[in-house]
Coordinates of C-alpha atoms in Angstrom, one line a residue:
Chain O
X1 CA 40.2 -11.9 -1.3
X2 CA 39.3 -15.5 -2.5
X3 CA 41.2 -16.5 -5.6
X4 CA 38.8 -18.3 -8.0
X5 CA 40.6 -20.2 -11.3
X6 CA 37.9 -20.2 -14.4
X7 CA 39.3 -23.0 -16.5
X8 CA 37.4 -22.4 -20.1
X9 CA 36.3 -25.5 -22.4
X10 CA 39.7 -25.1 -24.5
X11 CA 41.4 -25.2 -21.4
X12 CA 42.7 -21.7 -20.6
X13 CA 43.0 -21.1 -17.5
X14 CA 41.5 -17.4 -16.2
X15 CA 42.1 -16.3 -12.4
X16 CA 39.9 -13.9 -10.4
X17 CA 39.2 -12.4 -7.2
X18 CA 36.4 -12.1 -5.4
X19 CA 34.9 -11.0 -2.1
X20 CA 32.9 -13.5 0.7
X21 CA 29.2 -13.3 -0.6
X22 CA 30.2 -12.8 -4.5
X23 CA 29.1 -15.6 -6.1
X24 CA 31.0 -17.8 -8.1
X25 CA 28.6 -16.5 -11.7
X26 CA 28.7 -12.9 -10.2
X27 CA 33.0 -13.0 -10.2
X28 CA 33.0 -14.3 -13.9
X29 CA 30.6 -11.7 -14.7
X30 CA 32.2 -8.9 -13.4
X31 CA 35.8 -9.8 -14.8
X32 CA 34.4 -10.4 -18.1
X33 CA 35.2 -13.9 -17.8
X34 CA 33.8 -15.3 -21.4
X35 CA 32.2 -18.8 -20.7
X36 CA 29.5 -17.9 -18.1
X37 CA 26.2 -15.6 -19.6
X38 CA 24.2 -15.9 -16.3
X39 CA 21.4 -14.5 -17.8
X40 CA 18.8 -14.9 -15.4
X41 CA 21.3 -12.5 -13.3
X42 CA 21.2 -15.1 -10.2
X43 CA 17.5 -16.1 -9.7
X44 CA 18.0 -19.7 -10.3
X45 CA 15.7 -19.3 -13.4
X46 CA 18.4 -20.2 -16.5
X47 CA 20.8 -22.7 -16.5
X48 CA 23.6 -20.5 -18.6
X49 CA 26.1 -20.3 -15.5
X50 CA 26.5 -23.6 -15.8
X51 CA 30.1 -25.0 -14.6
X52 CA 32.0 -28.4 -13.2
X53 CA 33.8 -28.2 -10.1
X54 CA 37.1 -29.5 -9.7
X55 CA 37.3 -32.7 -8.0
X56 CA 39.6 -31.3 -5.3
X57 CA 36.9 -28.2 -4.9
X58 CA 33.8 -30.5 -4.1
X59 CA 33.8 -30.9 -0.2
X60 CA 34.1 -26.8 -0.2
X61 CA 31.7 -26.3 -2.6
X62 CA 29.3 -28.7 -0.8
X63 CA 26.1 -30.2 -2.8
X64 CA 23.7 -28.4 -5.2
X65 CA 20.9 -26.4 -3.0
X66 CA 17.3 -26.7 -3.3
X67 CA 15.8 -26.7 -6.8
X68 CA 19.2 -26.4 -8.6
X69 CA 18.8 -30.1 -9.8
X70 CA 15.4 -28.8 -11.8
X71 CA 17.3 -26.1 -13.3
X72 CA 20.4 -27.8 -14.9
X73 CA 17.8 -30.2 -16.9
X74 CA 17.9 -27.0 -19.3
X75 CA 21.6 -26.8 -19.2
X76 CA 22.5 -26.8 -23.0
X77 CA 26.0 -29.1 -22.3
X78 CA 26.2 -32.6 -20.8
X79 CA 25.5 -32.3 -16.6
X80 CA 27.6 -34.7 -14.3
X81 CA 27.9 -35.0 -10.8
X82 CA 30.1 -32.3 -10.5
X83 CA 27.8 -29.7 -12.8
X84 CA 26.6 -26.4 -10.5
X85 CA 25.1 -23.2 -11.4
X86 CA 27.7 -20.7 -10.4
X87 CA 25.2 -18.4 -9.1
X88 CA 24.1 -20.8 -6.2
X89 CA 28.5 -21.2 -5.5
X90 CA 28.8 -18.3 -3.1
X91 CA 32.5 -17.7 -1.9
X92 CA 33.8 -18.6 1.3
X93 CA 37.0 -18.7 2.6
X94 CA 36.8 -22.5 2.5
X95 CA 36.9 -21.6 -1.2
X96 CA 40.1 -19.7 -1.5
X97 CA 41.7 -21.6 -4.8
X98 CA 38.4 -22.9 -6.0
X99 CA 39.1 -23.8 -9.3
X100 CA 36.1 -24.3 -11.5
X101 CA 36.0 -25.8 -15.5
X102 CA 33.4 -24.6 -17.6
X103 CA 31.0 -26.0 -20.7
X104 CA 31.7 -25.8 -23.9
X105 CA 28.5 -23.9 -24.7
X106 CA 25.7 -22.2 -22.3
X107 CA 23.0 -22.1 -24.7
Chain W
X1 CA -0.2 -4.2 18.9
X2 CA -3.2 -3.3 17.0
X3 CA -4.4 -0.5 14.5
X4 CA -7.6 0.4 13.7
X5 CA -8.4 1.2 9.9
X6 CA -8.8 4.9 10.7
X7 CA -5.1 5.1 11.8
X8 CA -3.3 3.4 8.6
X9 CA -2.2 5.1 5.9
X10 CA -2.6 3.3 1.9
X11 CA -3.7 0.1 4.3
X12 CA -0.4 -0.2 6.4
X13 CA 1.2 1.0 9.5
X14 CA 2.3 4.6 9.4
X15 CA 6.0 5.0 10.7
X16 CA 8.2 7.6 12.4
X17 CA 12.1 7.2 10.0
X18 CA 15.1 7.2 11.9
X19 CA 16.9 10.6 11.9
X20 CA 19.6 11.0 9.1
X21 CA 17.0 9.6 6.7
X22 CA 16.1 12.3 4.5
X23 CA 12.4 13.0 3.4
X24 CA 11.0 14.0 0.5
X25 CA 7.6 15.9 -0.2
X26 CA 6.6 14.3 -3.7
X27 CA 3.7 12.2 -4.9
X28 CA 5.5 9.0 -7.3
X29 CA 2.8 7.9 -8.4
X30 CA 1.5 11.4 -9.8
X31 CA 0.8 10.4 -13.3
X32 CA 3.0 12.9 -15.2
X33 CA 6.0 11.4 -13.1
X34 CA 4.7 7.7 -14.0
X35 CA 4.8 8.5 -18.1
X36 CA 8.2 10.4 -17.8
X37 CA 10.3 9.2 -14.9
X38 CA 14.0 9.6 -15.5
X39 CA 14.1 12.7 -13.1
X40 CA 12.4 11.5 -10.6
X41 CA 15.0 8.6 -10.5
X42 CA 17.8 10.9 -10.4
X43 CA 16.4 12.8 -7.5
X44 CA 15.9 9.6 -5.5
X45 CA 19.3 8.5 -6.0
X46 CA 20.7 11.9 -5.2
X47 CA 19.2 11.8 -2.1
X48 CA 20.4 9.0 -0.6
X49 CA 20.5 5.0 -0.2
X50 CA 17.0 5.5 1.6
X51 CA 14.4 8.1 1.2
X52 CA 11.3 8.9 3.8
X53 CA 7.9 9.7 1.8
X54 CA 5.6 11.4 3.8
X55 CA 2.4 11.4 1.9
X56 CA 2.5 7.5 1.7
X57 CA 4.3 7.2 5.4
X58 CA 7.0 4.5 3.0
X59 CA 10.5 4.4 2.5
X60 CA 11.8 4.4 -0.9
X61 CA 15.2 2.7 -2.3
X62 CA 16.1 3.7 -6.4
X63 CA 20.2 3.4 -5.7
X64 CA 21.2 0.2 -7.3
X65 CA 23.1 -1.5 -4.6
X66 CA 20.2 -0.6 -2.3
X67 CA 17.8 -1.5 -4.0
X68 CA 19.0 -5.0 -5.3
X69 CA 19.9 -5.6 -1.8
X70 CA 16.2 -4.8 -0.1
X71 CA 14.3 -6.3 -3.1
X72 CA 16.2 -9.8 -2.5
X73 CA 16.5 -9.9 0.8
X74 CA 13.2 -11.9 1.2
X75 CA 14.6 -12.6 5.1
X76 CA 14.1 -9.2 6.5
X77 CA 11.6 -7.7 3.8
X78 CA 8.6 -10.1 3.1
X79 CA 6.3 -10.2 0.6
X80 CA 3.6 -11.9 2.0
X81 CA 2.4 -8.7 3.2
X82 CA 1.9 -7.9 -0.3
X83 CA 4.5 -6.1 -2.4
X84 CA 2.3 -2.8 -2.7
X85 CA 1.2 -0.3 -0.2
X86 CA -1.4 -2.5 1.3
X87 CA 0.1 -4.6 4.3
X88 CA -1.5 -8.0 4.4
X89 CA -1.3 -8.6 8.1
X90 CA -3.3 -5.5 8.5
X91 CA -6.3 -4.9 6.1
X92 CA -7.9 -8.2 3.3
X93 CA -6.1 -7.5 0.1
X94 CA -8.4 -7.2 -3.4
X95 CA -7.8 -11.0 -4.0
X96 CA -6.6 -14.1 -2.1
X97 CA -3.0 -13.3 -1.8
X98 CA -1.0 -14.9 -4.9
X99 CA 0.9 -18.3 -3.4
X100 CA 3.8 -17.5 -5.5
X101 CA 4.4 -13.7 -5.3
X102 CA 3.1 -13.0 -2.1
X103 CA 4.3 -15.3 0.1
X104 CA 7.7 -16.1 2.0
X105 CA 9.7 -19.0 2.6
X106 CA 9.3 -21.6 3.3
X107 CA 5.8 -22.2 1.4
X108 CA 7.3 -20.0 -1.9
X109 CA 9.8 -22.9 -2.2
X110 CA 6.6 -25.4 -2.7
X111 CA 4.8 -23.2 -5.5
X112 CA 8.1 -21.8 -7.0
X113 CA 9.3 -24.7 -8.1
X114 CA 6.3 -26.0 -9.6
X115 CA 6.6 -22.7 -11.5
X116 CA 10.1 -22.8 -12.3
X117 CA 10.2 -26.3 -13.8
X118 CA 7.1 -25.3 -15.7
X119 CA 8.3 -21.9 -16.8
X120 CA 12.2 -23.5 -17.7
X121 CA 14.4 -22.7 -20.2
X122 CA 13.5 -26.2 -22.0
X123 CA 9.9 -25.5 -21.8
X124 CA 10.6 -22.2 -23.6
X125 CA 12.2 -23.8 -26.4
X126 CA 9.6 -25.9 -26.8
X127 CA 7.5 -23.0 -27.8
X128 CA 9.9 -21.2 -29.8
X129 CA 8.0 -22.7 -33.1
X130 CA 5.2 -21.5 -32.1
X131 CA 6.6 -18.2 -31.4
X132 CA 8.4 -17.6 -34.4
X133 CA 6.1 -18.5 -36.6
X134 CA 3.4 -16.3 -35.1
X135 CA 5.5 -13.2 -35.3
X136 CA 6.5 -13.8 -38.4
X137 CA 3.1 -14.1 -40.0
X138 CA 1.8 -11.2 -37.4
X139 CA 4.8 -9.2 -39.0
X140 CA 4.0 -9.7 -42.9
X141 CA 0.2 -8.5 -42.3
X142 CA 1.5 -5.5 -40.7
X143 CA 4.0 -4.2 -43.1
X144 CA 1.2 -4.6 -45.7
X145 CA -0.4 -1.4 -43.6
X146 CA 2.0 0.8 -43.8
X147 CA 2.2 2.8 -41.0
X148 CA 0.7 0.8 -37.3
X149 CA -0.3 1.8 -34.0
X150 CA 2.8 -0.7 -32.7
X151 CA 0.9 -1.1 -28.9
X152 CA -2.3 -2.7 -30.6
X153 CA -1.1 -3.7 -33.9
X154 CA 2.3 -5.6 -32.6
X155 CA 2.7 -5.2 -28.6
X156 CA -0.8 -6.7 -27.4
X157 CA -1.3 -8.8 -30.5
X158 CA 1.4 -11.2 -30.4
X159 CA 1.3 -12.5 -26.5
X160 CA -1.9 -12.3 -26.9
X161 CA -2.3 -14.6 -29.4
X162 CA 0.4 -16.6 -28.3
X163 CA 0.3 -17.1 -24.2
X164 CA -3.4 -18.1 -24.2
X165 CA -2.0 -20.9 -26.5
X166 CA 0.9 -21.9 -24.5
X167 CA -0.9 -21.6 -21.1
X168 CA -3.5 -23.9 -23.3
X169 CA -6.3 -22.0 -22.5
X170 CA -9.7 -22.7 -24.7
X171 CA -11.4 -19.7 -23.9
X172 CA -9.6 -16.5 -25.0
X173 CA -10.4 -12.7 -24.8
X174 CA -7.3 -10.3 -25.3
X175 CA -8.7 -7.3 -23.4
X176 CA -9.8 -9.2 -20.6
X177 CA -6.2 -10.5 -20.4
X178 CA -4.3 -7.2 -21.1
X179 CA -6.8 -5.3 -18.4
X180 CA -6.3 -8.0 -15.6
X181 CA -2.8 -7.3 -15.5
X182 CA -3.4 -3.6 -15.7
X183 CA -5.6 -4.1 -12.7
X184 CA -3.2 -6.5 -10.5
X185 CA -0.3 -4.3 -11.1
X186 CA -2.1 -1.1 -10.3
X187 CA -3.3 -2.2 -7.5
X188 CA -0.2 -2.7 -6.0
X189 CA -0.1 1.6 -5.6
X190 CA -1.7 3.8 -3.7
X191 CA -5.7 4.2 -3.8
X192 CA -5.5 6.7 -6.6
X193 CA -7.4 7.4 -9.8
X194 CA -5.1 4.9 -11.9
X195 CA -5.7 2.4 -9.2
X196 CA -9.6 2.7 -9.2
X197 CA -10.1 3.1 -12.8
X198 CA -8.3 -0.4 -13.1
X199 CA -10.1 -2.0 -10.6
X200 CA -13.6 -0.7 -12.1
X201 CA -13.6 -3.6 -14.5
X202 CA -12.5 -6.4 -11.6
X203 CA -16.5 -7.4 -11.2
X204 CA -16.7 -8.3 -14.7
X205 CA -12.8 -9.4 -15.7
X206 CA -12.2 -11.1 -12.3
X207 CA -14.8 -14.1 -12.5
X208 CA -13.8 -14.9 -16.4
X209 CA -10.1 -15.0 -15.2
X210 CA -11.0 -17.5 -12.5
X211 CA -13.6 -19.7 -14.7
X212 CA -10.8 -19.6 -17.6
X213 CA -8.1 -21.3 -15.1
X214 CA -10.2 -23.8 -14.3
X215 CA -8.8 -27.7 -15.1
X216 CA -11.5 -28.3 -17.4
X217 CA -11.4 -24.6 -19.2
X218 CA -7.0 -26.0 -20.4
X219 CA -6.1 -28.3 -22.9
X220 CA -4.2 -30.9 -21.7
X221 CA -0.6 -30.2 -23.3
X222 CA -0.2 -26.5 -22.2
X223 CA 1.6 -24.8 -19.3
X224 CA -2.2 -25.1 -17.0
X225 CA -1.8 -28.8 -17.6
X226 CA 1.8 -28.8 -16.1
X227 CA 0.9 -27.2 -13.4
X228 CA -2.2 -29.0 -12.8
X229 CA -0.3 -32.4 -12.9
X230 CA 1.1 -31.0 -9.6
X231 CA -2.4 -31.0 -8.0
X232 CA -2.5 -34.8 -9.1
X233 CA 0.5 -35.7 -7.5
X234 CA -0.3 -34.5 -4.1
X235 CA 2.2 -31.2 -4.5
X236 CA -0.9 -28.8 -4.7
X237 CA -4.1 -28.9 -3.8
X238 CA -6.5 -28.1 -6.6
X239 CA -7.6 -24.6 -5.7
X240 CA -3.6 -24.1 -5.4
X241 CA -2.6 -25.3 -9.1
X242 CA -5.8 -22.7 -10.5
X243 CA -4.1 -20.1 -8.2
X244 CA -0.8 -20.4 -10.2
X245 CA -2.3 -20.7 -13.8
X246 CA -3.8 -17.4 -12.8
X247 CA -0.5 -16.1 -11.9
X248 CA 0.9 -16.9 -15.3
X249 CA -2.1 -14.7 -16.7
X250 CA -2.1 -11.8 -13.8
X251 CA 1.8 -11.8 -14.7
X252 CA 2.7 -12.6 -18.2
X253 CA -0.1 -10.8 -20.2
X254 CA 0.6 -7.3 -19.7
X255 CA 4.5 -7.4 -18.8
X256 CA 5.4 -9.2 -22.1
X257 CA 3.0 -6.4 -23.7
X258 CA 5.1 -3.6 -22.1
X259 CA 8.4 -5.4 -23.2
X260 CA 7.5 -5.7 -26.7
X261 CA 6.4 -2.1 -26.6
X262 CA 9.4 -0.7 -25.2
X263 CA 11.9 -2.9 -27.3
X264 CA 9.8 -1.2 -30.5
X265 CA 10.2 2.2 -28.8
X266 CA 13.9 1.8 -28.3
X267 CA 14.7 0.7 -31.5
X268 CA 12.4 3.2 -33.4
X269 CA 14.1 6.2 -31.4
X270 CA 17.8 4.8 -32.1
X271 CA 18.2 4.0 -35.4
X272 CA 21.7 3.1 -35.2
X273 CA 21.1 0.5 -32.8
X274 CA 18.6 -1.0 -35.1
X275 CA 21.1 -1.0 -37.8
X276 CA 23.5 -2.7 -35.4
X277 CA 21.0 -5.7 -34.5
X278 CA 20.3 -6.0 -38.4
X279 CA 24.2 -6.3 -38.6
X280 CA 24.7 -8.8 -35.9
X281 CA 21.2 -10.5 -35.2
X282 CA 23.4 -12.6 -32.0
X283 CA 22.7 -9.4 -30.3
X284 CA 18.8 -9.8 -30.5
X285 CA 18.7 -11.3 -26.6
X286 CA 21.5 -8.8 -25.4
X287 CA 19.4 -6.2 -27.1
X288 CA 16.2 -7.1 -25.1
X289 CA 18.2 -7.4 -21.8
X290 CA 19.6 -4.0 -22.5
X291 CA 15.6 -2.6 -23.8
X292 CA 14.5 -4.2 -20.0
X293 CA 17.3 -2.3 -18.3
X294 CA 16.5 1.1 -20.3
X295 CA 12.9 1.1 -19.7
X296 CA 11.7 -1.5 -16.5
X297 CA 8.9 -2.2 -17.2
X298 CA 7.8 -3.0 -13.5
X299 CA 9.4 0.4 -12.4
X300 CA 8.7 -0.2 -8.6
X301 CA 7.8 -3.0 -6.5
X302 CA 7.2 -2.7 -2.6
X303 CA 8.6 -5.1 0.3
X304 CA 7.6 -4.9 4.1
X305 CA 9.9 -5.3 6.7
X306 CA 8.7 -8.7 8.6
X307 CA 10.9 -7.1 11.8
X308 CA 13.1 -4.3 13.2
X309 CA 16.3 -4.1 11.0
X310 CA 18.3 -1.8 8.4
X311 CA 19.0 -0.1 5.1
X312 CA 22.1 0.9 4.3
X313 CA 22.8 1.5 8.4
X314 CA 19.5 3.5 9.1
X315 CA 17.1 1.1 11.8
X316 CA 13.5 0.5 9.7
X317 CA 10.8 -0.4 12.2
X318 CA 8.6 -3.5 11.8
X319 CA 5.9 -3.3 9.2
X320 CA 7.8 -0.4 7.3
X321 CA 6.6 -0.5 3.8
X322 CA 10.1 -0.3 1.8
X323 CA 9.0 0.3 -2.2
X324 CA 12.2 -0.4 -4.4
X325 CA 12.1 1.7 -7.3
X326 CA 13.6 -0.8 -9.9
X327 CA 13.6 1.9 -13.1
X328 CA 16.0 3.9 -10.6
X329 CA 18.5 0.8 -9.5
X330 CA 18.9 0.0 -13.6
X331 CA 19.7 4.1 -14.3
X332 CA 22.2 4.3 -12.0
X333 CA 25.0 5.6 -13.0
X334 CA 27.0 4.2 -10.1
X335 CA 26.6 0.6 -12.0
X336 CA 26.2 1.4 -15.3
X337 CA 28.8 4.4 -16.5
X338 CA 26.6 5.6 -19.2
X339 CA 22.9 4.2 -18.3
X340 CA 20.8 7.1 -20.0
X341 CA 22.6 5.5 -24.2
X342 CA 20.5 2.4 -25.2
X343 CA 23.5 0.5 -26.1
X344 CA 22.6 -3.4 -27.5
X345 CA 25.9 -4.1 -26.7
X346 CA 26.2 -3.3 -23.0
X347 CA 24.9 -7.0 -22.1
X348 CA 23.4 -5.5 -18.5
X349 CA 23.9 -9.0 -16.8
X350 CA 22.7 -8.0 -13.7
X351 CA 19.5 -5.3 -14.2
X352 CA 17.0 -6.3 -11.8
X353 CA 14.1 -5.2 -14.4
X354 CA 13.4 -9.2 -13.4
X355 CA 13.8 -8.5 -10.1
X356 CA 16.4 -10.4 -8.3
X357 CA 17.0 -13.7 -5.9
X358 CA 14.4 -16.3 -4.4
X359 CA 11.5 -14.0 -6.2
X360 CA 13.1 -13.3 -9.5
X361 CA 10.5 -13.2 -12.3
X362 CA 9.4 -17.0 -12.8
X363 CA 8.1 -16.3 -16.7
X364 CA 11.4 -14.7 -17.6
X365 CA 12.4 -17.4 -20.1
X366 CA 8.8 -17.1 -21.8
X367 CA 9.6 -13.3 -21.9
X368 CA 12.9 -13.8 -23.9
X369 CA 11.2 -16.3 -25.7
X370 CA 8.6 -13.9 -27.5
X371 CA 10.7 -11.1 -27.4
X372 CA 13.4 -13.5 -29.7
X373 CA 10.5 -14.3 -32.0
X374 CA 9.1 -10.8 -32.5
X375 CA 12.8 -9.3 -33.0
X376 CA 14.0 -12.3 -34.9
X377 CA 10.8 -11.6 -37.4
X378 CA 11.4 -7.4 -37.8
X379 CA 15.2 -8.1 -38.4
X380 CA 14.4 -10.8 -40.9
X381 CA 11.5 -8.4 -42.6
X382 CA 12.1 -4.6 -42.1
X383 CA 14.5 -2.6 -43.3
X384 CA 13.8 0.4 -41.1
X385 CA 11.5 0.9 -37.8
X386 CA 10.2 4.8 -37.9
X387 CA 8.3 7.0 -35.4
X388 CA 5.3 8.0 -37.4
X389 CA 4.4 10.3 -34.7
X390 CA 4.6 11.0 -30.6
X391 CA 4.5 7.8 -28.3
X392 CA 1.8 8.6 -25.6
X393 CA 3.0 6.4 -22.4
X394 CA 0.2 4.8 -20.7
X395 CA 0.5 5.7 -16.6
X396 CA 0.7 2.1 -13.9
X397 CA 1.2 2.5 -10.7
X398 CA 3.6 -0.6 -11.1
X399 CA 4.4 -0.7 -15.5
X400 CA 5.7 1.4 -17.6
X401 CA 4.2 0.7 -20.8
X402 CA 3.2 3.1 -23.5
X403 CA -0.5 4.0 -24.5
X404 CA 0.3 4.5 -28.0
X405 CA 3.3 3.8 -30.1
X406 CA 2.2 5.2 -34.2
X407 CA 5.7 3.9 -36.2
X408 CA 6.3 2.9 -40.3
X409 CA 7.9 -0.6 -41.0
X410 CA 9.8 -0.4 -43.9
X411 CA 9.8 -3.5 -45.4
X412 CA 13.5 -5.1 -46.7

């Protein structure tokens, strides 16, 4: 299991596990994580898994893929070099700790 | 290897399944299944993760996991070979093959962003004036009728009225529009009666769809106009950027027709969820994620296997024709618990009603768009939503939309 730490715009801190291959969006979903809507479901086609990674969690998180860039220009809170969408973040071992902070709204 | 026209069957390869995989003598695209399709779902899940149809020679996925998993996995199952019966590589399709929806990676990447930064969740804002105040005025002439014919009156009016505008399209005819998607989507089935009956109109609705697309046919401010800046800065060729604007009509006519439909449907047959949404109007996109889930309104979609490889452990030979029966995967009650109660609370993150990964509906923030504007306008203008007589569903090889939809509005 990969332990993922959701830290929410108030700064609670909410941990979850995932498998390799969940995705970072996917996890929060599934544990009812409040913070990420991911409405598009993963297709890269809404920017409302918007989160900031840790400054410790950026070499394993590695940088945003192809087209992600496009889609953040929608995200409804301020984007900074550390702002992914979750749904591209798929676990790896690499990741096990990833801690992850997220915006104080998604749309 | 070669085959010879005589030896395919619905235009692709005909294959032997591996053993183990069950098969299952039925015709899914038999017109009383296609208008009421909820058993036919459960049989394909109880079946198995893969199903052998003989008639068409295809495998068929409907269980959720399954099916997410074949319908995104654009490495192994391509859809540049069409995402119907019909297999590309082997027989001309109707039209030049779409260079958004069927193609693979790595040219999808070219058109889909192009798409995706014109189709964004910014550039849906940007219409949500225009939106709201169309349904709202669409809304206050109806519930001066009394009782509507909510397919006509309310489903085809409103994206009808309002995509032309945001495509920025000068030259507007709604049947034309709402009969070209009926005719791309049923072509993606088998050569049946549905199919040819759509594709009788193609001489006459196929030219005025291309002429319409045309650079000098758009207004300079709309979606076409996005996409055409693309051609001007070298990312498309010309021919390419009319291709797409056709997409956005071939796709976003007659699915956002069937979504308003079905939403209305839903509602009008569960009163107490309408009285929940009238409570809590933040509900209105959960409650059109959960209407997308409940109904699909692309209920199957096909894939073809670009090489030997597996569902669910069972080999699939090369050019295997793999349709994914999306209105099965979102009534699974493996994922969902409960999927047969239209709940507006069940937030269905997840349904693949947009399909799912590198091919996941492009116009899905357009959808949610209208569908907030036309829901925003009933909850702020109608009291009560009720059946005024039988819905008739309306039979696609690829949408399930209804036919007729009689309902009362009861104003506030």
């Amino acid at each position: 299991m990969i332990k993922v730490t959701y830290v929410a715009h108030d700064g609670s801190r909410t941990d979850a596990e995932g498998e390799l291959g969940d995705t970072v969006m996917s996890l929060a979903i599934n544990q009812g994580i409040d913070g990420i809507i991911g409405e598009c479901g993963g297709s890269m086609m809404c920017a409302t898994c918007h989160c900031y990674v840790d400054e410790a969690w950026v070499g394993a998180t590695g940088p945003r893929l192809d087209g992600e860039e496009d889609m953040l220009e929608s995200a409804a809170s301020e984007v900074n070099e550390r702002s992914r969408l979750s749904c591209q973040i798929k676990l790896t071992e690499e990741m096990d700790g990833l801690v992850v902070h997220l915006p104080e709204e998604q749309v | 290897m070669s085959f010879s026209q005589a030896t395919l069957i619905e235009g692709h390869k005909p294959i032997s399944p591996a053993s183990g995989i069950p098969a299952w003598d039925i015709d899914p695209y038999d017109v009383e299944i296609l208008k009421d399709p909820n058993a036919y779902y459960a049989e394909l899940r109880a079946l198995g993760e893969v199903v052998y149809i003989p008639r068409y020679s295809i495998l068929t996925v409907g269980r959720f996991e399954t099916t997410r998993k074949v319908f995104s996995d654009h490495e192994n199952f391509l859809s540049s070979r069409g995402v119907g019966l019909n297999d590309f590589k082997l027989e001309d399709p109707w039209r030049p093959p779409s260079i958004i929806l069927e193609v693979d990676q790595p040219d999808h990447t070219r058109t889909r962003k192009v798409m995706s930064r014109a189709l964004s969740p910014k550039v849906a804002k940007g219409f949500a004036d225009l939106f709201h105040e169309t349904a709202d005025a669409l809304v206050d002439r109806l519930l001066g009728q009394g009782s509507i014919e909510a397919v006509a009156d309310l489903a085809e009016a409103f994206p009808t009225t309002v995509f032309p505008k945001a495509v920025g399209m000068k030259d507007v005819n709604p049947r034309y529009l709402v009969d070209y998607g009926a005719m791309v989507f049923n072509a993606v089935g088998p050569d049946n009666q549905l199919r040819r009956d759509a594709m009788s109109h193609a001489g006459e609705i196929v030219p005025w769809i291309n002429a319409a697309c045309a650079r000098d046919r758009l207004t300079k401010d709309g979606l076409g106009a996005l996409v055409y800046a693309s051609a001007d800065d070298g990312t498309l060729s010309e021919d390419e950027a009319g291709m797409l604007v056709r997409s956005f009509l071939s796709a976003g006519v007659d699915t956002t027709v069937t979504g308003i439909g079905n939403a209305l449907w839903c509602l009008s047959q569960n009163p107490d969820q309408w009285d929940a949404l009238k409570r809590d109007p933040s509900l209105i996109r959960a409650t059109f994620e959960e209407v997308l889930r409940y109904t699909s309104p692309v209920h199957t979609f096909g894939r073809t296997a670009g090489q030997a490889t597996e569902i669910a452990g069972f080999p699939v030979e090369e050019g295997t024709k793999v349709t994914c029966v999306l209105g099965a995967a979102n009534m699974d009650p493996d994922k969902w618990g409960d999927p047969e109660k239209f709940r507006i609370d069940r937030k269905p993150v997840g349904h693949i009603a947009f399909g799912a990964g590198i091919h996941g509906c492009v116009g899905q923030n357009i959808a949610r768009a209208e569908l907030e504007a036309v829901l925003g306008a009933l909850i702020k203008k109608v009291d009560r939503i009720e059946p005024a007589g039988d819905a008739v569903w309306r039979p696609s090889n690829a949408i399930r939309a209804l036919d007729k939809l009689p309902i009362n509005l009861i104003p506030n």
